[in-house]
Amino acid sequence: MSSPLRLRLLRGSRGRRAAALAAAIAGVALSGRAEPAAPSEAATELVDSTPAPGEKALAARLLAPCCWNQTLDVHESEVASELRREIRARLRRGEAADAIEQDLVARYGDRLRAAPSSGVLGKVALALMLGIAVTFLGVFALLRSWRRGAAQPAPPSGAAAAAVRDEVDEYDERLDDELRARDA
């Protein structure tokens, strides 16, 4: 083929496409390396998405740090997905779930925990419940003593008892006199 003919072919749109295709085929054929195709990102995600033992429990105990509204096991954000992947990888390497949780809490703060730890808050709650129980028992004992006191009056003793008896006898005598007068 002569040079002007070749230039004419390359100038046409078909010629350019054909030349580009030929160059691509030649490049692949001459590369000399045959590499296996890398697994697609979707295939890698499927293999990597198998949960590690203890992953779901740990993800359920931690909040997503992007919004602090949902736990990592249900939240759908890039930050939550990245933390789930990190947890999965660290658990597969053999790290303890508590160590991973402590590390993440150190990074993001105690707010990351979905349920507060049983530190000071747990002790305050226990003290509050004990205080309520003691108060309830005290009120119960007080009401019981009042009820017993009202049911059984204390008997008078000594001179006071004699004065009460004399007053009752006098009242009895007056009542008897009025009843006799009425019957007559």
mmCIF file of C-alpha atoms in Angstrom:
data_model
loop_
_atom_site.group_PDB
_atom_site.id
_atom_site.type_symbol
_atom_site.label_atom_id
_atom_site.label_comp_id
_atom_site.label_asym_id
_atom_site.label_seq_id
_atom_site.Cartn_x
_atom_site.Cartn_y
_atom_site.Cartn_z
ATOM 1 C CA MET A 1 0.000 0.000 0.000
ATOM 2 C CA SER A 2 1.273 3.351 -0.828
ATOM 3 C CA SER A 3 1.631 6.079 1.677
ATOM 4 C CA PRO A 4 -1.029 8.441 0.276
ATOM 5 C CA LEU A 5 -3.564 5.615 0.203
ATOM 6 C CA ARG A 6 -2.851 4.753 3.821
ATOM 7 C CA LEU A 7 -3.327 8.370 4.884
ATOM 8 C CA ARG A 8 -6.623 8.509 3.074
ATOM 9 C CA LEU A 9 -7.839 5.406 4.957
ATOM 10 C CA LEU A 10 -6.800 6.808 8.331
ATOM 11 C CA ARG A 11 -8.561 10.080 7.650
ATOM 12 C CA GLY A 12 -11.927 8.440 7.235
ATOM 13 C CA SER A 13 -13.920 7.571 10.347
ATOM 14 C CA ARG A 14 -13.922 3.863 9.548
ATOM 15 C CA GLY A 15 -10.224 3.943 9.088
ATOM 16 C CA ARG A 16 -9.627 5.575 12.450
ATOM 17 C CA ARG A 17 -11.812 3.069 14.228
ATOM 18 C CA ALA A 18 -10.121 0.178 12.502
ATOM 19 C CA ALA A 19 -6.681 1.544 13.369
ATOM 20 C CA ALA A 20 -7.643 2.008 17.021
ATOM 21 C CA LEU A 21 -9.025 -1.516 17.204
ATOM 22 C CA ALA A 22 -5.890 -2.938 15.583
ATOM 23 C CA ALA A 23 -3.681 -1.037 18.019
ATOM 24 C CA ALA A 24 -5.666 -2.318 20.993
ATOM 25 C CA ILE A 25 -5.480 -5.914 19.812
ATOM 26 C CA ALA A 26 -1.780 -5.606 19.134
ATOM 27 C CA GLY A 27 -1.192 -4.073 22.554
ATOM 28 C CA VAL A 28 -2.958 -6.922 24.328
ATOM 29 C CA ALA A 29 -1.230 -9.560 22.229
ATOM 30 C CA LEU A 30 2.214 -8.046 22.652
ATOM 31 C CA SER A 31 1.912 -7.347 26.377
ATOM 32 C CA GLY A 32 3.321 -10.776 27.112
ATOM 33 C CA ARG A 33 1.750 -11.020 30.562
ATOM 34 C CA ALA A 34 -1.292 -13.060 31.203
ATOM 35 C CA GLU A 35 -2.776 -12.003 34.517
ATOM 36 C CA PRO A 36 -5.900 -13.482 35.949
ATOM 37 C CA ALA A 37 -8.740 -11.057 36.186
ATOM 38 C CA ALA A 38 -8.997 -9.438 39.593
ATOM 39 C CA PRO A 39 -12.169 -10.330 41.426
ATOM 40 C CA SER A 40 -14.768 -7.655 41.096
ATOM 41 C CA GLU A 41 -15.563 -5.434 44.030
ATOM 42 C CA ALA A 42 -19.007 -7.042 44.331
ATOM 43 C CA ALA A 43 -17.480 -10.536 44.573
ATOM 44 C CA THR A 44 -14.977 -9.345 47.174
ATOM 45 C CA GLU A 45 -17.790 -7.733 49.161
ATOM 46 C CA LEU A 46 -19.806 -10.977 49.117
ATOM 47 C CA VAL A 47 -16.888 -13.034 50.433
ATOM 48 C CA ASP A 48 -15.949 -10.354 52.943
ATOM 49 C CA SER A 49 -19.534 -9.840 54.157
ATOM 50 C CA THR A 50 -19.709 -13.125 56.040
ATOM 51 C CA PRO A 51 -19.927 -12.024 59.677
ATOM 52 C CA ALA A 52 -17.150 -13.014 62.040
ATOM 53 C CA PRO A 53 -18.079 -14.686 65.346
ATOM 54 C CA GLY A 54 -19.172 -11.997 67.803
ATOM 55 C CA GLU A 55 -19.390 -9.278 65.164
ATOM 56 C CA LYS A 56 -23.169 -8.809 65.322
ATOM 57 C CA ALA A 57 -23.182 -8.575 69.111
ATOM 58 C CA LEU A 58 -20.400 -5.987 69.100
ATOM 59 C CA ALA A 59 -22.015 -3.954 66.312
ATOM 60 C CA ALA A 60 -25.308 -3.987 68.247
ATOM 61 C CA ARG A 61 -23.561 -2.468 71.299
ATOM 62 C CA LEU A 62 -22.069 0.489 69.406
ATOM 63 C CA LEU A 63 -23.738 3.565 67.883
ATOM 64 C CA ALA A 64 -22.897 4.926 64.465
ATOM 65 C CA PRO A 65 -20.655 7.975 65.076
ATOM 66 C CA CYS A 66 -22.073 9.883 62.106
ATOM 67 C CA CYS A 67 -25.483 10.548 63.656
ATOM 68 C CA TRP A 68 -25.530 8.769 67.069
ATOM 69 C CA ASN A 69 -29.096 7.552 66.363
ATOM 70 C CA GLN A 70 -28.733 3.897 65.353
ATOM 71 C CA THR A 71 -26.427 1.055 66.208
ATOM 72 C CA LEU A 72 -23.783 -0.095 63.752
ATOM 73 C CA ASP A 73 -25.600 -3.342 62.953
ATOM 74 C CA VAL A 74 -28.561 -1.527 61.349
ATOM 75 C CA HIS A 75 -27.212 1.870 60.279
ATOM 76 C CA GLU A 76 -26.518 2.357 56.570
ATOM 77 C CA SER A 77 -23.826 4.976 56.106
ATOM 78 C CA GLU A 78 -20.285 4.898 54.811
ATOM 79 C CA VAL A 79 -18.850 5.434 58.301
ATOM 80 C CA ALA A 80 -20.934 2.595 59.752
ATOM 81 C CA SER A 81 -19.987 0.261 56.892
ATOM 82 C CA GLU A 82 -16.310 1.079 57.358
ATOM 83 C CA LEU A 83 -16.510 0.406 61.104
ATOM 84 C CA ARG A 84 -18.291 -2.916 60.485
ATOM 85 C CA ARG A 85 -15.531 -3.906 58.040
ATOM 86 C CA GLU A 86 -12.881 -2.911 60.579
ATOM 87 C CA ILE A 87 -14.593 -4.906 63.341
ATOM 88 C CA ARG A 88 -14.927 -7.922 61.044
ATOM 89 C CA ALA A 89 -11.257 -7.780 60.027
ATOM 90 C CA ARG A 90 -10.013 -7.351 63.586
ATOM 91 C CA LEU A 91 -12.166 -10.209 64.872
ATOM 92 C CA ARG A 92 -10.882 -12.456 62.095
ATOM 93 C CA ARG A 93 -7.319 -11.571 63.102
ATOM 94 C CA GLY A 94 -8.153 -12.882 66.570
ATOM 95 C CA GLU A 95 -8.594 -9.693 68.595
ATOM 96 C CA ALA A 96 -11.004 -9.835 71.509
ATOM 97 C CA ALA A 97 -14.346 -8.063 71.080
ATOM 98 C CA ASP A 98 -13.840 -6.139 74.346
ATOM 99 C CA ALA A 99 -10.447 -4.854 73.165
ATOM 100 C CA ILE A 100 -11.958 -3.691 69.885
ATOM 101 C CA GLU A 101 -14.787 -1.957 71.742
ATOM 102 C CA GLN A 102 -12.326 -0.225 74.089
ATOM 103 C CA ASP A 103 -10.249 0.964 71.125
ATOM 104 C CA LEU A 104 -13.284 2.355 69.285
ATOM 105 C CA VAL A 105 -14.556 4.048 72.451
ATOM 106 C CA ALA A 106 -11.109 5.611 72.909
ATOM 107 C CA ARG A 107 -11.300 6.964 69.357
ATOM 108 C CA TYR A 108 -14.915 8.206 69.329
ATOM 109 C CA GLY A 109 -15.689 8.716 73.012
ATOM 110 C CA ASP A 110 -17.982 6.956 75.484
ATOM 111 C CA ARG A 111 -20.990 8.186 73.515
ATOM 112 C CA LEU A 112 -20.242 5.395 71.017
ATOM 113 C CA ARG A 113 -21.701 2.845 73.427
ATOM 114 C CA ALA A 114 -25.409 2.201 72.857
ATOM 115 C CA ALA A 115 -25.861 1.302 76.523
ATOM 116 C CA PRO A 116 -23.762 3.101 79.111
ATOM 117 C CA SER A 117 -21.188 1.038 80.924
ATOM 118 C CA SER A 118 -21.940 -0.049 84.459
ATOM 119 C CA GLY A 119 -19.569 2.512 85.940
ATOM 120 C CA VAL A 120 -20.738 5.461 87.995
ATOM 121 C CA LEU A 121 -24.190 5.474 86.421
ATOM 122 C CA GLY A 122 -24.792 1.876 87.489
ATOM 123 C CA LYS A 123 -23.733 2.652 91.053
ATOM 124 C CA VAL A 124 -26.012 5.697 91.190
ATOM 125 C CA ALA A 125 -28.931 3.640 89.895
ATOM 126 C CA LEU A 126 -28.282 0.933 92.484
ATOM 127 C CA ALA A 127 -28.080 3.496 95.304
ATOM 128 C CA LEU A 128 -31.313 5.111 94.107
ATOM 129 C CA MET A 129 -33.155 1.776 94.058
ATOM 130 C CA LEU A 130 -31.875 0.883 97.526
ATOM 131 C CA GLY A 131 -32.976 4.293 98.830
ATOM 132 C CA ILE A 132 -36.456 3.806 97.400
ATOM 133 C CA ALA A 133 -36.685 0.325 98.943
ATOM 134 C CA VAL A 134 -35.614 1.564 102.394
ATOM 135 C CA THR A 135 -38.098 4.450 102.200
ATOM 136 C CA PHE A 136 -40.898 2.063 101.229
ATOM 137 C CA LEU A 137 -40.087 -0.256 104.131
ATOM 138 C CA GLY A 138 -39.986 2.707 106.552
ATOM 139 C CA VAL A 139 -43.390 3.982 105.406
ATOM 140 C CA PHE A 140 -44.806 0.456 105.661
ATOM 141 C CA ALA A 141 -43.520 0.059 109.242
ATOM 142 C CA LEU A 142 -44.876 3.480 110.221
ATOM 143 C CA LEU A 143 -48.350 2.736 108.827
ATOM 144 C CA ARG A 144 -48.380 -0.634 110.570
ATOM 145 C CA SER A 145 -47.470 0.901 113.921
ATOM 146 C CA TRP A 146 -50.184 3.548 113.516
ATOM 147 C CA ARG A 147 -52.766 0.879 112.735
ATOM 148 C CA ARG A 148 -51.805 -1.157 115.819
ATOM 149 C CA GLY A 149 -51.849 1.964 117.985
ATOM 150 C CA ALA A 150 -55.373 2.877 116.881
ATOM 151 C CA ALA A 151 -56.704 -0.656 117.403
ATOM 152 C CA GLN A 152 -55.380 -1.133 120.949
ATOM 153 C CA PRO A 153 -55.496 1.871 123.251
ATOM 154 C CA ALA A 154 -53.034 1.689 126.115
ATOM 155 C CA PRO A 155 -54.714 0.856 129.398
ATOM 156 C CA PRO A 156 -54.385 3.619 131.996
ATOM 157 C CA SER A 157 -52.490 2.743 135.171
ATOM 158 C CA GLY A 158 -52.396 3.923 138.763
ATOM 159 C CA ALA A 159 -54.302 7.064 139.874
ATOM 160 C CA ALA A 160 -55.317 7.892 136.346
ATOM 161 C CA ALA A 161 -57.037 4.517 136.025
ATOM 162 C CA ALA A 162 -58.969 5.093 139.255
ATOM 163 C CA ALA A 163 -60.102 8.534 138.071
ATOM 164 C CA VAL A 164 -61.285 7.105 134.759
ATOM 165 C CA ARG A 165 -63.169 4.299 136.524
ATOM 166 C CA ASP A 166 -64.874 6.784 138.853
ATOM 167 C CA GLU A 167 -65.865 8.935 135.878
ATOM 168 C CA VAL A 168 -67.272 5.931 134.016
ATOM 169 C CA ASP A 169 -69.176 4.764 137.112
ATOM 170 C CA GLU A 170 -70.647 8.227 137.582
ATOM 171 C CA TYR A 171 -71.687 8.347 133.937
ATOM 172 C CA ASP A 172 -73.207 4.864 134.248
ATOM 173 C CA GLU A 173 -75.227 5.930 137.287
ATOM 174 C CA ARG A 174 -76.574 8.999 135.536
ATOM 175 C CA LEU A 175 -77.544 6.959 132.462
ATOM 176 C CA ASP A 176 -79.314 4.386 134.594
ATOM 177 C CA ASP A 177 -81.273 7.154 136.415
ATOM 178 C CA GLU A 178 -82.393 8.699 133.124
ATOM 179 C CA LEU A 179 -83.528 5.336 131.760
ATOM 180 C CA ARG A 180 -85.554 4.605 134.924
ATOM 181 C CA ALA A 181 -87.203 8.005 134.752
ATOM 182 C CA ARG A 182 -88.151 7.430 131.171
ATOM 183 C CA ASP A 183 -89.633 4.010 131.791
ATOM 184 C CA ALA A 184 -91.776 5.277 134.650
#
